[in-house]
Short mmCIF file of C-alpha atoms in Angstrom, two decimals:
data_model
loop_
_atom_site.label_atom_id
_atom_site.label_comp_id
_atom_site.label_asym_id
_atom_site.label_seq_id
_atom_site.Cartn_x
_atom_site.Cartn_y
_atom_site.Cartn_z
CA UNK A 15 87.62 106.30 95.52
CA UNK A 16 91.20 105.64 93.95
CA UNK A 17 91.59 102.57 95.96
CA UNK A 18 94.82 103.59 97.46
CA UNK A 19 94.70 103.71 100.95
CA UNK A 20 97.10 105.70 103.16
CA UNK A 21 96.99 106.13 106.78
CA UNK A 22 97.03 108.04 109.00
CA UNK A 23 95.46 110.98 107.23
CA UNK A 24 97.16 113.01 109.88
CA UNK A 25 100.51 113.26 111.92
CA UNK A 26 101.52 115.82 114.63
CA UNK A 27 104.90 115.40 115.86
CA UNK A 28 107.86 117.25 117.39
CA UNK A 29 111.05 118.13 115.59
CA UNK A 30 113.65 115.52 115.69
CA UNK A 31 111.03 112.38 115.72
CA UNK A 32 110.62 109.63 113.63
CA UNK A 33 107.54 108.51 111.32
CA UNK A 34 106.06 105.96 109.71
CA UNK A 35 103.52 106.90 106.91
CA UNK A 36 101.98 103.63 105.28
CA UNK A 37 100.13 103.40 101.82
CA UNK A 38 98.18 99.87 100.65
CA UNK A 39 98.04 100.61 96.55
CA UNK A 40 95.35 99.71 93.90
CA UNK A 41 94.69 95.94 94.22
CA UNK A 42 96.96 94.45 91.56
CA UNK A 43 99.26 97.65 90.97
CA UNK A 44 102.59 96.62 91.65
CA UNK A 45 104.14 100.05 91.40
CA UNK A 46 104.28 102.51 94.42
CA UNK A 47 105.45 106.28 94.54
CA UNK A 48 105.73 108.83 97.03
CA UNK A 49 104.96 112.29 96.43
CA UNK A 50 105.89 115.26 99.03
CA UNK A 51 103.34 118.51 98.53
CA UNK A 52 104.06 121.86 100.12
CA UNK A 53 102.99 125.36 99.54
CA UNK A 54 106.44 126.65 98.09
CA UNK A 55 107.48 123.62 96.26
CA UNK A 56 104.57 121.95 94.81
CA UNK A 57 104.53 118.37 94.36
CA UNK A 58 107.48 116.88 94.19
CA UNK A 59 108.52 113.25 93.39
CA UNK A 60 110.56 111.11 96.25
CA UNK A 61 110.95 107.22 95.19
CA UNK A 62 109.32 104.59 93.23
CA UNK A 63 108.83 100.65 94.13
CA UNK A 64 107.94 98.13 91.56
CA UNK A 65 107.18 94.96 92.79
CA UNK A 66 109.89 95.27 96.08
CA UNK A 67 112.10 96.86 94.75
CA UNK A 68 113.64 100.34 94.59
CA UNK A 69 113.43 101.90 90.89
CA UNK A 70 113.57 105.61 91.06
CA UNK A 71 114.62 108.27 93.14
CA UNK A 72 113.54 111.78 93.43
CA UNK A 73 114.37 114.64 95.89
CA UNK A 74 114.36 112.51 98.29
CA UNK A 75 116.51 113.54 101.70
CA UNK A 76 119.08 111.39 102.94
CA UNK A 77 116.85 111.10 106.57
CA UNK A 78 114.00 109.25 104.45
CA UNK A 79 113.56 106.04 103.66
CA UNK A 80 111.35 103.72 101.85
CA UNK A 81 110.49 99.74 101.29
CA UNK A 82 107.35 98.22 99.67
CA UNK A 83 106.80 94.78 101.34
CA UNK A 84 105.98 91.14 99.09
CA UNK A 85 101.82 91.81 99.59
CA UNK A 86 102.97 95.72 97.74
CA UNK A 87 102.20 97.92 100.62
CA UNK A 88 104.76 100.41 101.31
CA UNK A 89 106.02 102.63 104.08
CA UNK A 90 107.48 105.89 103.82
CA UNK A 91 109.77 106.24 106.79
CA UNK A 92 110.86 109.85 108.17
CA UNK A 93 113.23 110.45 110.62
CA UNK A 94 115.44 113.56 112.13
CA UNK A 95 111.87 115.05 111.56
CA UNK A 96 112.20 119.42 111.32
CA UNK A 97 110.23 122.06 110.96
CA UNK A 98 110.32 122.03 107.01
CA UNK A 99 109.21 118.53 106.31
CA UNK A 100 105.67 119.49 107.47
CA UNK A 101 103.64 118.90 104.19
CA UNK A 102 101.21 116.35 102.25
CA UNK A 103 102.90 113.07 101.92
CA UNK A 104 100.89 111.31 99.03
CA UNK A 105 101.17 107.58 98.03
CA UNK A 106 99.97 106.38 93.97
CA UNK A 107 100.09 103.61 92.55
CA UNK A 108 100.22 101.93 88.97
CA UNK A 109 99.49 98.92 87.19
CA UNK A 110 103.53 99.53 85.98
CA UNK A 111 105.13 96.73 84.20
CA UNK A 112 108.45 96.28 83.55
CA UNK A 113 107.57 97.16 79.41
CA UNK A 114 105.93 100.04 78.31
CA UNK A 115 102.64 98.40 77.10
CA UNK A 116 100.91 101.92 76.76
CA UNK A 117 99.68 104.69 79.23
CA UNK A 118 99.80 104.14 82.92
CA UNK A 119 98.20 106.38 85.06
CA UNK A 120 98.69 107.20 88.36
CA UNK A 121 96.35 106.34 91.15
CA UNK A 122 96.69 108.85 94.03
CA UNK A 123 95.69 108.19 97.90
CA UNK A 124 94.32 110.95 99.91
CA UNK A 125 97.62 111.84 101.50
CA UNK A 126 98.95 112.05 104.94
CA UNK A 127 99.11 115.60 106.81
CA UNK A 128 102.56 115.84 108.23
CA UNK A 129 102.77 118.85 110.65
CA UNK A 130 106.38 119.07 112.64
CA UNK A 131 106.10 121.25 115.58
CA UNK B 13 115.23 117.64 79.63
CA UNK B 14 111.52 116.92 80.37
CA UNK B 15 109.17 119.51 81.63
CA UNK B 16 105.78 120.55 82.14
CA UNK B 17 104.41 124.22 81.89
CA UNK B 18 101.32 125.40 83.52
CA UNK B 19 101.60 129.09 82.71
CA UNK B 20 98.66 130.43 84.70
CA UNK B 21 99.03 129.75 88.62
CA UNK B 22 95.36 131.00 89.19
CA UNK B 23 92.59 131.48 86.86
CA UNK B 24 89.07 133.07 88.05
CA UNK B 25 85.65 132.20 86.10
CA UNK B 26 82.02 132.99 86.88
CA UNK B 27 80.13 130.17 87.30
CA UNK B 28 78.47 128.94 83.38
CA UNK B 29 81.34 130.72 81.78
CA UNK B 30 83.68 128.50 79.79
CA UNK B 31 87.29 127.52 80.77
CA UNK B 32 90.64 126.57 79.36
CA UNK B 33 93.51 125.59 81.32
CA UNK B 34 96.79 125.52 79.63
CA UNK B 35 99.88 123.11 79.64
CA UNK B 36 102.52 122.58 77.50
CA UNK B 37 105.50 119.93 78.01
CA UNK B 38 109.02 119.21 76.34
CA UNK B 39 109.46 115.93 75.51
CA UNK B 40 111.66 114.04 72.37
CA UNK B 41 108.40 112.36 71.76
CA UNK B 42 104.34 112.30 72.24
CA UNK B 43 104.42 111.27 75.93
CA UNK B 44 101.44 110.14 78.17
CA UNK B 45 99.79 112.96 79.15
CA UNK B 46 97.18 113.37 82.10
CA UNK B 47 94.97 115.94 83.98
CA UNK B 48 94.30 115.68 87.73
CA UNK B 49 91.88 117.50 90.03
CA UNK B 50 92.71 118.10 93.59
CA UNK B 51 90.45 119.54 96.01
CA UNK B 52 91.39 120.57 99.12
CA UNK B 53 92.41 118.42 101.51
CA UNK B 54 92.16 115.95 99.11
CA UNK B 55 94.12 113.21 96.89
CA UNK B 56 94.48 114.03 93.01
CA UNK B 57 92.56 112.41 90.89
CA UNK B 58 92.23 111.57 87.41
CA UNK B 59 90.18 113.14 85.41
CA UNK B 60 91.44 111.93 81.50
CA UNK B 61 94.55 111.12 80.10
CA UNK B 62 96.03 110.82 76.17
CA UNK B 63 98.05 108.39 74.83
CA UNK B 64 97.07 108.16 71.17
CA UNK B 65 94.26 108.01 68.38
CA UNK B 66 91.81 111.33 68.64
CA UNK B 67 93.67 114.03 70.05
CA UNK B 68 90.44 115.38 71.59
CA UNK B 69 89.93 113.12 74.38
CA UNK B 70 87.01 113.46 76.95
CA UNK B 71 86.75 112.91 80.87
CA UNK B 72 84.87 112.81 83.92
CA UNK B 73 83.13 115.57 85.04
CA UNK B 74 82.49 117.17 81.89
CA UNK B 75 86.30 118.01 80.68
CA UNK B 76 87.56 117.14 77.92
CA UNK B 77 91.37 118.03 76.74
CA UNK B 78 92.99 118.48 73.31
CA UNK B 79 96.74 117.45 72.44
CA UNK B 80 98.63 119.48 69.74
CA UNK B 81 101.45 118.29 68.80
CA UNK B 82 102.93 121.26 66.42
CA UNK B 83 102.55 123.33 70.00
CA UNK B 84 103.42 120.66 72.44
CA UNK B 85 100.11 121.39 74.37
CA UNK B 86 97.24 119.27 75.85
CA UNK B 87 94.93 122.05 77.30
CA UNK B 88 91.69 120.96 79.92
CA UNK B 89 88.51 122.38 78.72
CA UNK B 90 85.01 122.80 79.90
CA UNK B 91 82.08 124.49 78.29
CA UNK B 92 80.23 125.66 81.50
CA UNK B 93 82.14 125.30 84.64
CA UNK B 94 80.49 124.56 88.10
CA UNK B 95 80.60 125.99 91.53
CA UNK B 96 82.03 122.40 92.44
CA UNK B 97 84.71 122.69 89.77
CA UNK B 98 86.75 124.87 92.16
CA UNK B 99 89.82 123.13 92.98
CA UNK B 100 93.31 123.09 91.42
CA UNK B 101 94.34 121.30 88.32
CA UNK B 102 97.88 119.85 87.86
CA UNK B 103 99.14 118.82 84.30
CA UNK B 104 101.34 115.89 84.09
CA UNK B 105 103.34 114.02 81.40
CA UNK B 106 104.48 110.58 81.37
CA UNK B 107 106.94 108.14 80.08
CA UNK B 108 109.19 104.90 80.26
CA UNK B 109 112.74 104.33 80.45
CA UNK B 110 112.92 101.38 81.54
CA UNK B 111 110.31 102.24 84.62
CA UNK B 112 107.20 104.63 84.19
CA UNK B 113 108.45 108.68 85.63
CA UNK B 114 105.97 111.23 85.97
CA UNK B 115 106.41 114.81 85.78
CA UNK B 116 103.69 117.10 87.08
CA UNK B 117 103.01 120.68 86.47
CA UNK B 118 103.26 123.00 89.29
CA UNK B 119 99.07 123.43 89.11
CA UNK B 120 96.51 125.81 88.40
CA UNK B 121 94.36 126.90 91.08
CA UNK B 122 90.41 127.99 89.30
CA UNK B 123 88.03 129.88 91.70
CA UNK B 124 84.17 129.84 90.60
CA UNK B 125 82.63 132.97 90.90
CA UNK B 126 78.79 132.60 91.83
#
């Protein structure tokens, strides 16, 4: 067990819909990121929160959005939903500080099934 | 610009042979470097990483991973590979500028032969 917690471990929804994917990281890791895994493009990296606030951005589409709240859950908000965002959304987390102090690995949830029908 | 290489998208052993899963990065410098196991339906986890001091570095499950630096590699090893080992394996480097990015191979998928 990573200690990440996402939920819910799956979503069924129709094109056009909005969703709300939630992830509770590592107790004490302040840094969140979101992670979007299909079949044809792997896993590939959408934002990163440290402590609140935004710090990186990936290939992330303009119809999602993202916050991490002051206790350092986050929620990975998807909206305009279509056919091609059906995929694993997965939440890690990090012990992150704002120095490098040395390796950092991440800490991955189990992922919520997104299917868009 | 960073990247990680895992040249071998699906690798087939029989079950007690050895294995060797490949990766090699570009990066300006030695970077973080991890190995994660994902099993189907399942999150990735960690299963070692290498930062510095002995470039032979061990893991759970029996793995173990060596970094070279002259070939910009950190390969994922096992001696005798289980039925249960069947899952993919994704590569990943990491670094800081200014926040901590992570760049992650695009995986290796190993099927165990009984």
């Amino acid at each position: 067990d990573s200690g990440v917690t996402q939920t819910p471990k799956h979503l069924i929804t129709a094109t056009g819909q909005r969703v709300t994917l939630r992830c509770s990281p590592r107790s004490g890791d302040l840094s969140v990121y979101w992670y979007q895994q299909s079949l044809d493009q792997g896993l590939q990296f959408l934002i990163q929160y440290y402590n609140g606030e935004e710090r990186a951005k990936g290939n992330i589409l303009e119809r999602f959005s993202a916050q991490q709240f002051p206790d350092l859950h986050s929620e990975l908000n998807l909206s305009s939903l279509e056919l091609g965002d059906s995929a694993l959304y997965f939440c890690a987390s990090s012990l992150n500080r704002e120095r490098e102090y040395g390796d950092s690995p991440l800490h991955f949830g189990n992922g919520t099934r997104l299917t868009v029908t | 610009a960073q990247s990680v290489t895992q040249p071998d998208i699906h690798i087939t052993v029989s079950e007690g042979a050895s294995l060797e899963l490949r990766c090699n990065y570009s990066y300006g410098a030695t970077p973080y470097l991890f190995w994660y196991v994902q099993s189907p339906g399942q999150g990735l986890q960690l299963l070692l990483k290498y930062f510095s001091g002995d470039t032979l570095v061990q893991g759970i499950k029996g793995f173990e991973a060596e970094f070279k630096r002259s070939q910009s590699s950190f390969n994922l090893r096992k001696p005798s590979v289980h039925w249960s080992d069947a899952a993919e394996y994704f590569c990943a480097v990491g670094f800081f500028t200014g926040t901590y990015k992570y760049i992650f191979g695009t995986g290796t998928r190993l099927k165990v032969l009984a």
